[in-house]
Amino acid sequence: MGRFFSKIISFVTLVLSVILVVGVVKGDKGNPIFFQKESQRDARVGGPFESTNNSSRYVLTEAIVEDQTLFLNEQRTRFSSPDLVKVGDKYVSIFTPGISFMAVPFYIIGKIFGLPQLFSYLLTTVLAILNLLLIAYLATKTGVSKYLGLLGGVVFLFSSNALSYSATFTQHHASTLFILLCLLNTLQKRNFLNNLIFGFCFAASLTVDLPNAFTLLPLAVYVLYKNISLEGQKERLKISLKLSFVAVFLGMLPLISLFALYNKATTGSSTSLAQMIGRYNYPEGDNYKQQLETRKPQDSREEKSQEFELLKTPFETRFQASGFYILMLSDERSWLYYSPVILLGFLGLFFAVRQESLRNITLLSFSLIVMNILIYTMWGDPWGGWSFGPRYLIPAVAVMAAFVPYLLNRWRNLAVGLLVLALFTYSSYLSYLGGLTTNDIPPKQEAVHLIEPIPWTYEYNRSFIEKNQSSSLLYNIFLKGKIDLKIYHYLLTAGAAMVFLSLYWQDYSRRTKK
Amino acid sequence: MKNYSFTIDLTIDKNRLQPLFSLLKSRIEIILVIFLSIVSVVCFVIFYQNGLGLAYNDARSHLDIGRRVVEGLKPGLAQIGSVWLPLPHLLMIPTIWNDFMWHSGLSGALQSMISYVLIGYFIFLTLKEMQVGLLGRIFAVLVFALNVNILYMQSIAMTELLLLCTILLTSYEFMLWNKNEKILHLIKTAFWVMLATLIRYEGWFLLGSVTLLILVRMWKKKGYRVTEGVIILFLTLAAWGIFLWFSWNQLIFKDALYFMFGPFSAHSQQQQLQEAGVLVTKNNFLLSLKIYFYALIFNSTFYIFLLSGLGYLWIWIDKKLNFWTKLSTLNLLSPLIFNVLALFLGFSVLFIQGISGNTWFNVRYGLMMLPSFAIFTGFLLDRLVKFRPLIIGLTIFVYFFIFTNLDAVTIDDARVGSSQKNVFEVSGYLKNNAGDKKGFILISAASHDAIIFSSGLPMKRFIHEGTGGYWESAITSPDRWARWIVMRTYDNNDLTFKAVNQVPRFFTMYNLVAKYPFADVYELKEEFRKNLITEPVLSNKNKQ
């Protein structure tokens, strides 16, 4: 009876989680739903196309399905500008094509129902839920129960900006998925199949977002290390490299080949990426670089001697300090400000690393987190443009969240549980601010210089809540005019807290029984 | 699926490896010195060839000061002057007579290069004394030695590396003395402090901090009487350099405090900056701290800055080190405290682009903590055994991007910041128009040393403030002595203009032949040249 009851609880929790995510899916009333037809496309704040990093990817999916082409027509070009590049007299999306291709089946199904945009965007929602489950699985690897494991996934999805980005058409959840898969794969014994899968996931992550190659670097090195063995014999030293290591490259081959073909077709060279060509501001021309300059960190507007650079890379060590401040401490983007509960993951890691049996998983997870943070502190635009919270750090959030359950498991104390619940609820409340309104929050230095200055924090989102303006499809269709947006916001936050509480309670009562 | 386990095996005879490992282990210090020496020479050649070796205005001035001791209208030790402390220029004397050594900057860079190798070596030894394993020691040396700002500064004729070397050697010997209380280590400590006091004023602060630490230790362990004796012994040698410097100023300039309050002193420069409203750190402790921290971060990277901060904290909680060894590491922080205080008190100026103006200036002061940072990171690596692969991996990652982007703030300061002075137009004019003609050039070395250097002309072609009778005569009767005059017209800070502006009919005797951002060039008109002296007639009787 008890087992049946706990299964019911798990199922209900999962269903509730899905509902809570679907609650932030973007959209508006239309016929039947707005944004589905080309004529209904607009870049209104809070809409699915509020940012061109959504629309540029979406129009590529649309071009692939509708016109069987990788190039954008005039209308699509205009719609996705400036996140595009000009190659000859043609225009292509500036982004790597992974997301756009992954969304193709979703678009086709959606088209059948007359809802191509909604279904395409559901890809990210599905990926977000898969990430929740993967985090749960990762967390159980640290020895916590499946309830606490799920709680880790819930922390990730509802108390960080992962929530607001689950309703977008961006790379973050796909990156997180492949990074988590790589991490879980790394923990397995090295054999042909595991190496093959690692290579595949590694390549898949590149097609979604190139900096993932750097984030995954520690794992790649670890995989190589695990394929080499050093054996001291009496008189000899034997170094062995498992031939199955080749499988990593075999696994990478299909997707890398497809990626190369895509590049060849779009830029004319299989090794030349659209990003290398540089943004194009259609129809005004190539003036985007000047605009971008205004966005760089204050101390990056340095006078720098560039003629002695060996290789121009987007990662500048000089940005580290300001990048670290923006991502870790500032009210513009930091976890501290947007998602304080996530910081408990550091405590979890701290305790986990001291346990011999968890050393590998902890160090690998920590390496991923540090690498993710490090590369984006060196990135010229750590804000991620106009965005909600530190969007580039969503993969790191996922890994951090997997160690929050470990902390709860270690400190088996109801008071600690309630404290974490309080932090979780507060963080969820903030995440739903973004999820229910907009992800388009400018960096401070842009916000203050706008003709009509706007807040550069989630206060901007709060202003939409106050005005009863929501981006939520469910709210706009079914609840607008019936309940206040503020109430809807509270209800979703309370729902997330309930999910947390039920999972925590399940684990707590199970342990108490034991 | 069946698990195939094909492998490529490489089997090595241990007996063959053993001698190699033994050699590496026993000769690691020599290998390190050879490695550092090669890196040092290669970097000097690179920066010499790409023209960055002489980009710093101050580097050219240092070389000129050294050169004037051995060549010019009035050569001699008095040319050392009072603007900068004397040791770096004294060390140039054996080589600066050679034109290549002077104009390539090698004469001044040589001491930086030797210091670079010594610092690397003594980082290794310091960590050995702190019970750090081989990996941690090598890591620390590489963190220091491969820092691109260090690589640049060790290739040029500046004083930073020499000072860092003496500070580190002081700390090392002091640590040894703290460990075994052998008097020889105290004397060596005093010797290195004494040298540091003759390089830059950071050395004076170091003297104070070491003295204080000796006082604390001896008082605690041996009481007043022994403390008094040890302090006197220490200061007798350690403060000797400062005593000599006061004496020198009294002897040459008739004022023991001339270096402090003279017209070319840092104090008077700071006063000008304050009047211009750019000495923003004065009386603002938080801003001083912020600006110096940024200088540290830009010189070392934020990653290394964080690691070293953690490393230093770890030193204090480490159980292997005794309290006195921990206390002796405070010396490694003396550059930090000095620089923040100097900014706060208005004795120093440092611009970080974006914070204190729109340019860089003196950002190289952030280099002063780099050996300390290397030691702290090496220590941390040694103690955080589990995190070693991560720390090493991330460091390689960060250094990779430093090198690919050549992220060297010291080079930016030298090339496009306020520490540079592009005088090639005016020096080029002199080279092309005065090089093959007879006649002296009247110029203020205090204002235009870089022009003198960059012109490539011999020092004896220039009449400047340090040429005694020539200068006195030329500023009163320029038409008798100076065919060319280089000065900033209408700027009374330029001593040449200040003087010749008083000369009646000066502007009727000279033509303005070239006008540039840093200086104008005047040439004596043809009709006034018949009484012009073109040979060094005063040299014999005025030589000191």
PDB file of N, CA and C in Angstrom, chain A residues 191 214 233 235-243 299 301-305 307-311 313 315-318 320-321 324 353 359 363 366-367 370-371 374-375 378, chain B residues 3 6-15 17 50 294 297-298 301-303 353 358-360 386-387 390 394 397-398 401-409 411-412 415-416:
ATOM      1  N   ASN A 191      34.019   1.915 -22.261  1.00  0.00           N
ATOM      2  CA  ASN A 191      34.040   0.865 -23.270  1.00  0.00           C
ATOM      3  C   ASN A 191      33.606   1.477 -24.602  1.00  0.00           C
ATOM      4  N   PHE A 214      34.048  24.011 -24.749  1.00  0.00           N
ATOM      5  CA  PHE A 214      34.920  24.390 -23.630  1.00  0.00           C
ATOM      6  C   PHE A 214      34.345  23.895 -22.309  1.00  0.00           C
ATOM      7  N   GLN A 233      54.876  -2.750 -13.691  1.00  0.00           N
ATOM      8  CA  GLN A 233      55.230  -4.149 -13.472  1.00  0.00           C
ATOM      9  C   GLN A 233      56.603  -4.194 -12.819  1.00  0.00           C
ATOM     10  N   GLU A 235      59.767  -4.934 -13.754  1.00  0.00           N
ATOM     11  CA  GLU A 235      60.890  -4.264 -14.392  1.00  0.00           C
ATOM     12  C   GLU A 235      60.434  -3.239 -15.426  1.00  0.00           C
ATOM     13  N   ARG A 236      59.141  -3.306 -15.663  1.00  0.00           N
ATOM     14  CA  ARG A 236      58.652  -2.502 -16.787  1.00  0.00           C
ATOM     15  C   ARG A 236      57.476  -1.599 -16.387  1.00  0.00           C
ATOM     16  N   LEU A 237      57.302  -0.621 -17.215  1.00  0.00           N
ATOM     17  CA  LEU A 237      56.160   0.272 -17.031  1.00  0.00           C
ATOM     18  C   LEU A 237      55.300   0.147 -18.280  1.00  0.00           C
ATOM     19  N   LYS A 238      54.045  -0.224 -18.083  1.00  0.00           N
ATOM     20  CA  LYS A 238      53.190  -0.451 -19.247  1.00  0.00           C
ATOM     21  C   LYS A 238      52.145   0.658 -19.368  1.00  0.00           C
ATOM     22  N   ILE A 239      52.163   1.316 -20.509  1.00  0.00           N
ATOM     23  CA  ILE A 239      51.154   2.350 -20.777  1.00  0.00           C
ATOM     24  C   ILE A 239      50.211   1.803 -21.842  1.00  0.00           C
ATOM     25  N   SER A 240      48.915   1.764 -21.529  1.00  0.00           N
ATOM     26  CA  SER A 240      47.962   1.203 -22.494  1.00  0.00           C
ATOM     27  C   SER A 240      46.899   2.233 -22.851  1.00  0.00           C
ATOM     28  N   LEU A 241      46.653   2.330 -24.119  1.00  0.00           N
ATOM     29  CA  LEU A 241      45.539   3.173 -24.581  1.00  0.00           C
ATOM     30  C   LEU A 241      44.485   2.260 -25.182  1.00  0.00           C
ATOM     31  N   LYS A 242      43.285   2.309 -24.613  1.00  0.00           N
ATOM     32  CA  LYS A 242      42.204   1.462 -25.127  1.00  0.00           C
ATOM     33  C   LYS A 242      41.833   1.923 -26.534  1.00  0.00           C
ATOM     34  N   LEU A 243      41.800   0.969 -27.432  1.00  0.00           N
ATOM     35  CA  LEU A 243      41.444   1.335 -28.811  1.00  0.00           C
ATOM     36  C   LEU A 243      40.012   1.830 -28.911  1.00  0.00           C
ATOM     37  N   ASP A 299      35.206  47.951 -18.042  1.00  0.00           N
ATOM     38  CA  ASP A 299      36.658  47.914 -18.134  1.00  0.00           C
ATOM     39  C   ASP A 299      37.143  47.151 -19.366  1.00  0.00           C
ATOM     40  N   ARG A 301      36.383  48.448 -22.343  1.00  0.00           N
ATOM     41  CA  ARG A 301      36.545  49.461 -23.381  1.00  0.00           C
ATOM     42  C   ARG A 301      37.967  49.977 -23.338  1.00  0.00           C
ATOM     43  N   GLU A 302      38.875  49.027 -23.149  1.00  0.00           N
ATOM     44  CA  GLU A 302      40.258  49.402 -22.975  1.00  0.00           C
ATOM     45  C   GLU A 302      40.896  49.787 -24.294  1.00  0.00           C
ATOM     46  N   GLU A 303      41.976  50.539 -24.138  1.00  0.00           N
ATOM     47  CA  GLU A 303      42.804  50.774 -25.304  1.00  0.00           C
ATOM     48  C   GLU A 303      43.710  49.555 -25.360  1.00  0.00           C
ATOM     49  N   LYS A 304      43.574  48.779 -26.364  1.00  0.00           N
ATOM     50  CA  LYS A 304      44.320  47.517 -26.386  1.00  0.00           C
ATOM     51  C   LYS A 304      45.097  47.409 -27.689  1.00  0.00           C
ATOM     52  N   SER A 305      46.330  46.986 -27.547  1.00  0.00           N
ATOM     53  CA  SER A 305      47.155  46.835 -28.731  1.00  0.00           C
ATOM     54  C   SER A 305      46.820  45.520 -29.405  1.00  0.00           C
ATOM     55  N   GLU A 307      47.427  44.598 -32.631  1.00  0.00           N
ATOM     56  CA  GLU A 307      48.226  44.065 -33.744  1.00  0.00           C
ATOM     57  C   GLU A 307      49.185  42.967 -33.321  1.00  0.00           C
ATOM     58  N   PHE A 308      49.344  42.773 -31.995  1.00  0.00           N
ATOM     59  CA  PHE A 308      50.250  41.729 -31.542  1.00  0.00           C
ATOM     60  C   PHE A 308      49.518  40.457 -31.116  1.00  0.00           C
ATOM     61  N   GLU A 309      48.203  40.441 -31.286  1.00  0.00           N
ATOM     62  CA  GLU A 309      47.455  39.248 -30.920  1.00  0.00           C
ATOM     63  C   GLU A 309      47.792  38.100 -31.866  1.00  0.00           C
ATOM     64  N   LEU A 310      47.943  36.897 -31.287  1.00  0.00           N
ATOM     65  CA  LEU A 310      48.251  35.739 -32.119  1.00  0.00           C
ATOM     66  C   LEU A 310      46.992  35.253 -32.818  1.00  0.00           C
ATOM     67  N   LEU A 311      45.883  35.305 -32.090  1.00  0.00           N
ATOM     68  CA  LEU A 311      44.638  34.731 -32.590  1.00  0.00           C
ATOM     69  C   LEU A 311      43.507  35.467 -31.893  1.00  0.00           C
ATOM     70  N   THR A 313      40.220  35.574 -30.251  1.00  0.00           N
ATOM     71  CA  THR A 313      39.181  34.678 -29.725  1.00  0.00           C
ATOM     72  C   THR A 313      38.185  35.522 -28.937  1.00  0.00           C
ATOM     73  N   PHE A 315      37.189  34.982 -26.066  1.00  0.00           N
ATOM     74  CA  PHE A 315      37.423  34.868 -24.630  1.00  0.00           C
ATOM     75  C   PHE A 315      38.619  35.720 -24.218  1.00  0.00           C
ATOM     76  N   GLU A 316      38.328  36.773 -23.490  1.00  0.00           N
ATOM     77  CA  GLU A 316      39.391  37.688 -23.059  1.00  0.00           C
ATOM     78  C   GLU A 316      39.552  37.570 -21.554  1.00  0.00           C
ATOM     79  N   THR A 317      40.745  37.248 -21.122  1.00  0.00           N
ATOM     80  CA  THR A 317      40.970  37.106 -19.682  1.00  0.00           C
ATOM     81  C   THR A 317      40.747  38.432 -18.951  1.00  0.00           C
ATOM     82  N   ARG A 318      40.880  39.507 -19.689  1.00  0.00           N
ATOM     83  CA  ARG A 318      40.721  40.819 -19.055  1.00  0.00           C
ATOM     84  C   ARG A 318      39.284  41.080 -18.605  1.00  0.00           C
ATOM     85  N   GLN A 320      37.483  38.939 -17.078  1.00  0.00           N
ATOM     86  CA  GLN A 320      37.138  38.017 -15.995  1.00  0.00           C
ATOM     87  C   GLN A 320      36.534  38.694 -14.762  1.00  0.00           C
ATOM     88  N   ALA A 321      37.176  39.745 -14.314  1.00  0.00           N
ATOM     89  CA  ALA A 321      36.732  40.366 -13.060  1.00  0.00           C
ATOM     90  C   ALA A 321      35.321  40.929 -13.202  1.00  0.00           C
ATOM     91  N   PHE A 324      32.840  38.118 -13.731  1.00  0.00           N
ATOM     92  CA  PHE A 324      32.574  37.414 -12.469  1.00  0.00           C
ATOM     93  C   PHE A 324      31.589  38.225 -11.620  1.00  0.00           C
ATOM     94  N   VAL A 353      32.523  16.212  -1.791  1.00  0.00           N
ATOM     95  CA  VAL A 353      33.901  15.937  -2.211  1.00  0.00           C
ATOM     96  C   VAL A 353      34.718  15.280  -1.096  1.00  0.00           C
ATOM     97  N   ARG A 359      33.929  11.104  -4.852  1.00  0.00           N
ATOM     98  CA  ARG A 359      34.942  12.066  -5.292  1.00  0.00           C
ATOM     99  C   ARG A 359      34.881  12.323  -6.801  1.00  0.00           C
ATOM    100  N   LEU A 363      33.994  15.916  -8.305  1.00  0.00           N
ATOM    101  CA  LEU A 363      35.033  16.710  -8.979  1.00  0.00           C
ATOM    102  C   LEU A 363      34.664  16.982 -10.431  1.00  0.00           C
ATOM    103  N   PHE A 366      31.977  19.615 -10.343  1.00  0.00           N
ATOM    104  CA  PHE A 366      32.569  20.907  -9.975  1.00  0.00           C
ATOM    105  C   PHE A 366      33.354  21.496 -11.158  1.00  0.00           C
ATOM    106  N   SER A 367      34.079  20.617 -11.867  1.00  0.00           N
ATOM    107  CA  SER A 367      34.854  21.084 -13.032  1.00  0.00           C
ATOM    108  C   SER A 367      33.920  21.699 -14.073  1.00  0.00           C
ATOM    109  N   VAL A 370      32.682  25.132 -12.770  1.00  0.00           N
ATOM    110  CA  VAL A 370      33.734  26.157 -12.806  1.00  0.00           C
ATOM    111  C   VAL A 370      34.047  26.542 -14.250  1.00  0.00           C
ATOM    112  N   MET A 371      34.101  25.542 -15.101  1.00  0.00           N
ATOM    113  CA  MET A 371      34.423  25.828 -16.503  1.00  0.00           C
ATOM    114  C   MET A 371      33.329  26.677 -17.138  1.00  0.00           C
ATOM    115  N   LEU A 374      33.749  30.093 -15.780  1.00  0.00           N
ATOM    116  CA  LEU A 374      34.997  30.708 -16.260  1.00  0.00           C
ATOM    117  C   LEU A 374      34.877  31.211 -17.691  1.00  0.00           C
ATOM    118  N   ILE A 375      34.334  30.382 -18.570  1.00  0.00           N
ATOM    119  CA  ILE A 375      34.317  30.822 -19.972  1.00  0.00           C
ATOM    120  C   ILE A 375      33.388  32.024 -20.170  1.00  0.00           C
ATOM    121  N   MET A 378      34.845  35.295 -19.179  1.00  0.00           N
ATOM    122  CA  MET A 378      35.792  35.805 -20.172  1.00  0.00           C
ATOM    123  C   MET A 378      35.101  36.250 -21.466  1.00  0.00           C
TER     124      MET A 378
ATOM    125  N   ASN B   3      32.039  -6.443 -24.860  1.00  0.00           N
ATOM    126  CA  ASN B   3      32.981  -5.375 -24.571  1.00  0.00           C
ATOM    127  C   ASN B   3      34.367  -5.717 -25.120  1.00  0.00           C
ATOM    128  N   PHE B   6      40.501  -3.956 -27.044  1.00  0.00           N
ATOM    129  CA  PHE B   6      41.770  -3.841 -27.758  1.00  0.00           C
ATOM    130  C   PHE B   6      42.523  -2.641 -27.201  1.00  0.00           C
ATOM    131  N   THR B   7      43.815  -2.813 -27.028  1.00  0.00           N
ATOM    132  CA  THR B   7      44.603  -1.685 -26.506  1.00  0.00           C
ATOM    133  C   THR B   7      45.902  -1.538 -27.291  1.00  0.00           C
ATOM    134  N   ILE B   8      46.412  -0.335 -27.255  1.00  0.00           N
ATOM    135  CA  ILE B   8      47.771  -0.121 -27.768  1.00  0.00           C
ATOM    136  C   ILE B   8      48.657  -0.053 -26.535  1.00  0.00           C
ATOM    137  N   ASP B   9      49.612  -0.934 -26.461  1.00  0.00           N
ATOM    138  CA  ASP B   9      50.465  -0.973 -25.273  1.00  0.00           C
ATOM    139  C   ASP B   9      51.854  -0.428 -25.584  1.00  0.00           C
ATOM    140  N   LEU B  10      52.346   0.298 -24.642  1.00  0.00           N
ATOM    141  CA  LEU B  10      53.724   0.792 -24.752  1.00  0.00           C
ATOM    142  C   LEU B  10      54.428   0.365 -23.475  1.00  0.00           C
ATOM    143  N   THR B  11      55.424  -0.470 -23.638  1.00  0.00           N
ATOM    144  CA  THR B  11      56.121  -0.959 -22.455  1.00  0.00           C
ATOM    145  C   THR B  11      57.521  -0.352 -22.408  1.00  0.00           C
ATOM    146  N   ILE B  12      57.817   0.213 -21.271  1.00  0.00           N
ATOM    147  CA  ILE B  12      59.130   0.859 -21.124  1.00  0.00           C
ATOM    148  C   ILE B  12      59.894   0.176 -19.994  1.00  0.00           C
ATOM    149  N   ASP B  13      61.146  -0.036 -20.254  1.00  0.00           N
ATOM    150  CA  ASP B  13      62.004  -0.648 -19.245  1.00  0.00           C
ATOM    151  C   ASP B  13      62.215   0.359 -18.109  1.00  0.00           C
ATOM    152  N   LYS B  14      61.848  -0.057 -16.914  1.00  0.00           N
ATOM    153  CA  LYS B  14      61.969   0.866 -15.768  1.00  0.00           C
ATOM    154  C   LYS B  14      63.416   1.274 -15.523  1.00  0.00           C
ATOM    155  N   ASN B  15      64.319   0.329 -15.788  1.00  0.00           N
ATOM    156  CA  ASN B  15      65.734   0.629 -15.536  1.00  0.00           C
ATOM    157  C   ASN B  15      66.238   1.777 -16.408  1.00  0.00           C
ATOM    158  N   LEU B  17      64.217   4.247 -17.443  1.00  0.00           N
ATOM    159  CA  LEU B  17      63.563   5.479 -16.986  1.00  0.00           C
ATOM    160  C   LEU B  17      64.156   6.000 -15.689  1.00  0.00           C
ATOM    161  N   ASN B  50      60.062  43.275 -32.223  1.00  0.00           N
ATOM    162  CA  ASN B  50      58.792  43.931 -32.584  1.00  0.00           C
ATOM    163  C   ASN B  50      58.703  45.377 -32.077  1.00  0.00           C
ATOM    164  N   TYR B 294      42.398  46.205  -8.971  1.00  0.00           N
ATOM    165  CA  TYR B 294      42.218  46.044 -10.417  1.00  0.00           C
ATOM    166  C   TYR B 294      43.570  45.885 -11.114  1.00  0.00           C
ATOM    167  N   ILE B 297      44.601  42.431 -10.599  1.00  0.00           N
ATOM    168  CA  ILE B 297      43.797  41.502 -11.403  1.00  0.00           C
ATOM    169  C   ILE B 297      44.211  41.567 -12.872  1.00  0.00           C
ATOM    170  N   PHE B 298      44.395  42.773 -13.385  1.00  0.00           N
ATOM    171  CA  PHE B 298      44.748  42.891 -14.800  1.00  0.00           C
ATOM    172  C   PHE B 298      46.152  42.364 -15.086  1.00  0.00           C
ATOM    173  N   THR B 301      45.438  38.141 -13.920  1.00  0.00           N
ATOM    174  CA  THR B 301      44.115  37.562 -14.238  1.00  0.00           C
ATOM    175  C   THR B 301      43.337  37.332 -12.941  1.00  0.00           C
ATOM    176  N   PHE B 302      42.048  37.453 -13.069  1.00  0.00           N
ATOM    177  CA  PHE B 302      41.165  37.325 -11.918  1.00  0.00           C
ATOM    178  C   PHE B 302      41.230  35.906 -11.345  1.00  0.00           C
ATOM    179  N   TYR B 303      41.422  34.950 -12.219  1.00  0.00           N
ATOM    180  CA  TYR B 303      41.489  33.545 -11.798  1.00  0.00           C
ATOM    181  C   TYR B 303      42.670  33.324 -10.842  1.00  0.00           C
ATOM    182  N   GLN B 353      42.031  52.080 -16.843  1.00  0.00           N
ATOM    183  CA  GLN B 353      41.093  52.553 -17.856  1.00  0.00           C
ATOM    184  C   GLN B 353      39.664  52.150 -17.482  1.00  0.00           C
ATOM    185  N   ASN B 358      40.330  57.625 -18.756  1.00  0.00           N
ATOM    186  CA  ASN B 358      40.099  56.841 -19.969  1.00  0.00           C
ATOM    187  C   ASN B 358      41.388  56.261 -20.538  1.00  0.00           C
ATOM    188  N   THR B 359      42.364  56.093 -19.674  1.00  0.00           N
ATOM    189  CA  THR B 359      43.624  55.544 -20.166  1.00  0.00           C
ATOM    190  C   THR B 359      44.297  54.736 -19.066  1.00  0.00           C
ATOM    191  N   TRP B 360      45.382  54.086 -19.427  1.00  0.00           N
ATOM    192  CA  TRP B 360      46.182  53.363 -18.450  1.00  0.00           C
ATOM    193  C   TRP B 360      47.346  54.254 -18.021  1.00  0.00           C
ATOM    194  N   LYS B 386      43.088  16.881  -4.093  1.00  0.00           N
ATOM    195  CA  LYS B 386      42.011  16.372  -4.953  1.00  0.00           C
ATOM    196  C   LYS B 386      41.741  17.305  -6.136  1.00  0.00           C
ATOM    197  N   PHE B 387      42.028  18.569  -5.938  1.00  0.00           N
ATOM    198  CA  PHE B 387      41.672  19.541  -6.968  1.00  0.00           C
ATOM    199  C   PHE B 387      42.828  19.846  -7.929  1.00  0.00           C
ATOM    200  N   LEU B 390      42.110  19.863 -11.693  1.00  0.00           N
ATOM    201  CA  LEU B 390      41.227  20.970 -12.058  1.00  0.00           C
ATOM    202  C   LEU B 390      41.984  22.293 -12.069  1.00  0.00           C
ATOM    203  N   LEU B 394      42.550  24.377 -15.458  1.00  0.00           N
ATOM    204  CA  LEU B 394      41.980  25.720 -15.646  1.00  0.00           C
ATOM    205  C   LEU B 394      43.078  26.759 -15.854  1.00  0.00           C
ATOM    206  N   PHE B 397      44.134  26.559 -19.342  1.00  0.00           N
ATOM    207  CA  PHE B 397      43.050  27.147 -20.145  1.00  0.00           C
ATOM    208  C   PHE B 397      43.152  28.677 -20.160  1.00  0.00           C
ATOM    209  N   VAL B 398      43.281  29.244 -18.979  1.00  0.00           N
ATOM    210  CA  VAL B 398      43.348  30.712 -18.873  1.00  0.00           C
ATOM    211  C   VAL B 398      44.612  31.242 -19.552  1.00  0.00           C
ATOM    212  N   PHE B 401      44.440  31.487 -23.329  1.00  0.00           N
ATOM    213  CA  PHE B 401      43.767  32.669 -23.882  1.00  0.00           C
ATOM    214  C   PHE B 401      44.560  33.952 -23.646  1.00  0.00           C
ATOM    215  N   ILE B 402      45.328  33.978 -22.596  1.00  0.00           N
ATOM    216  CA  ILE B 402      46.191  35.152 -22.403  1.00  0.00           C
ATOM    217  C   ILE B 402      47.164  35.256 -23.569  1.00  0.00           C
ATOM    218  N   PHE B 403      47.733  34.119 -23.938  1.00  0.00           N
ATOM    219  CA  PHE B 403      48.729  34.146 -25.010  1.00  0.00           C
ATOM    220  C   PHE B 403      48.108  34.376 -26.383  1.00  0.00           C
ATOM    221  N   THR B 404      46.959  33.723 -26.631  1.00  0.00           N
ATOM    222  CA  THR B 404      46.378  33.893 -27.964  1.00  0.00           C
ATOM    223  C   THR B 404      45.914  35.333 -28.179  1.00  0.00           C
ATOM    224  N   ASN B 405      45.381  35.949 -27.127  1.00  0.00           N
ATOM    225  CA  ASN B 405      44.905  37.334 -27.273  1.00  0.00           C
ATOM    226  C   ASN B 405      45.970  38.352 -26.885  1.00  0.00           C
ATOM    227  N   LEU B 406      47.137  37.863 -26.501  1.00  0.00           N
ATOM    228  CA  LEU B 406      48.205  38.706 -25.952  1.00  0.00           C
ATOM    229  C   LEU B 406      47.615  39.741 -24.986  1.00  0.00           C
ATOM    230  N   ASP B 407      47.003  39.218 -23.967  1.00  0.00           N
ATOM    231  CA  ASP B 407      46.348  40.084 -22.999  1.00  0.00           C
ATOM    232  C   ASP B 407      47.374  40.581 -21.980  1.00  0.00           C
ATOM    233  N   ALA B 408      48.118  41.589 -22.385  1.00  0.00           N
ATOM    234  CA  ALA B 408      49.162  42.126 -21.509  1.00  0.00           C
ATOM    235  C   ALA B 408      48.905  43.600 -21.276  1.00  0.00           C
ATOM    236  N   VAL B 409      48.437  43.902 -20.104  1.00  0.00           N
ATOM    237  CA  VAL B 409      48.052  45.280 -19.796  1.00  0.00           C
ATOM    238  C   VAL B 409      49.287  46.186 -19.733  1.00  0.00           C
ATOM    239  N   ILE B 411      51.769  46.018 -21.728  1.00  0.00           N
ATOM    240  CA  ILE B 411      52.095  46.399 -23.112  1.00  0.00           C
ATOM    241  C   ILE B 411      51.130  47.490 -23.583  1.00  0.00           C
ATOM    242  N   ASP B 412      49.879  47.358 -23.194  1.00  0.00           N
ATOM    243  CA  ASP B 412      48.909  48.393 -23.576  1.00  0.00           C
ATOM    244  C   ASP B 412      49.277  49.742 -22.959  1.00  0.00           C
ATOM    245  N   ARG B 415      52.168  51.092 -24.915  1.00  0.00           N
ATOM    246  CA  ARG B 415      51.923  51.456 -26.310  1.00  0.00           C
ATOM    247  C   ARG B 415      50.868  52.539 -26.487  1.00  0.00           C
ATOM    248  N   VAL B 416      49.767  52.378 -25.759  1.00  0.00           N
ATOM    249  CA  VAL B 416      48.673  53.326 -25.988  1.00  0.00           C
ATOM    250  C   VAL B 416      48.217  54.040 -24.719  1.00  0.00           C
TER     251      VAL B 416
END
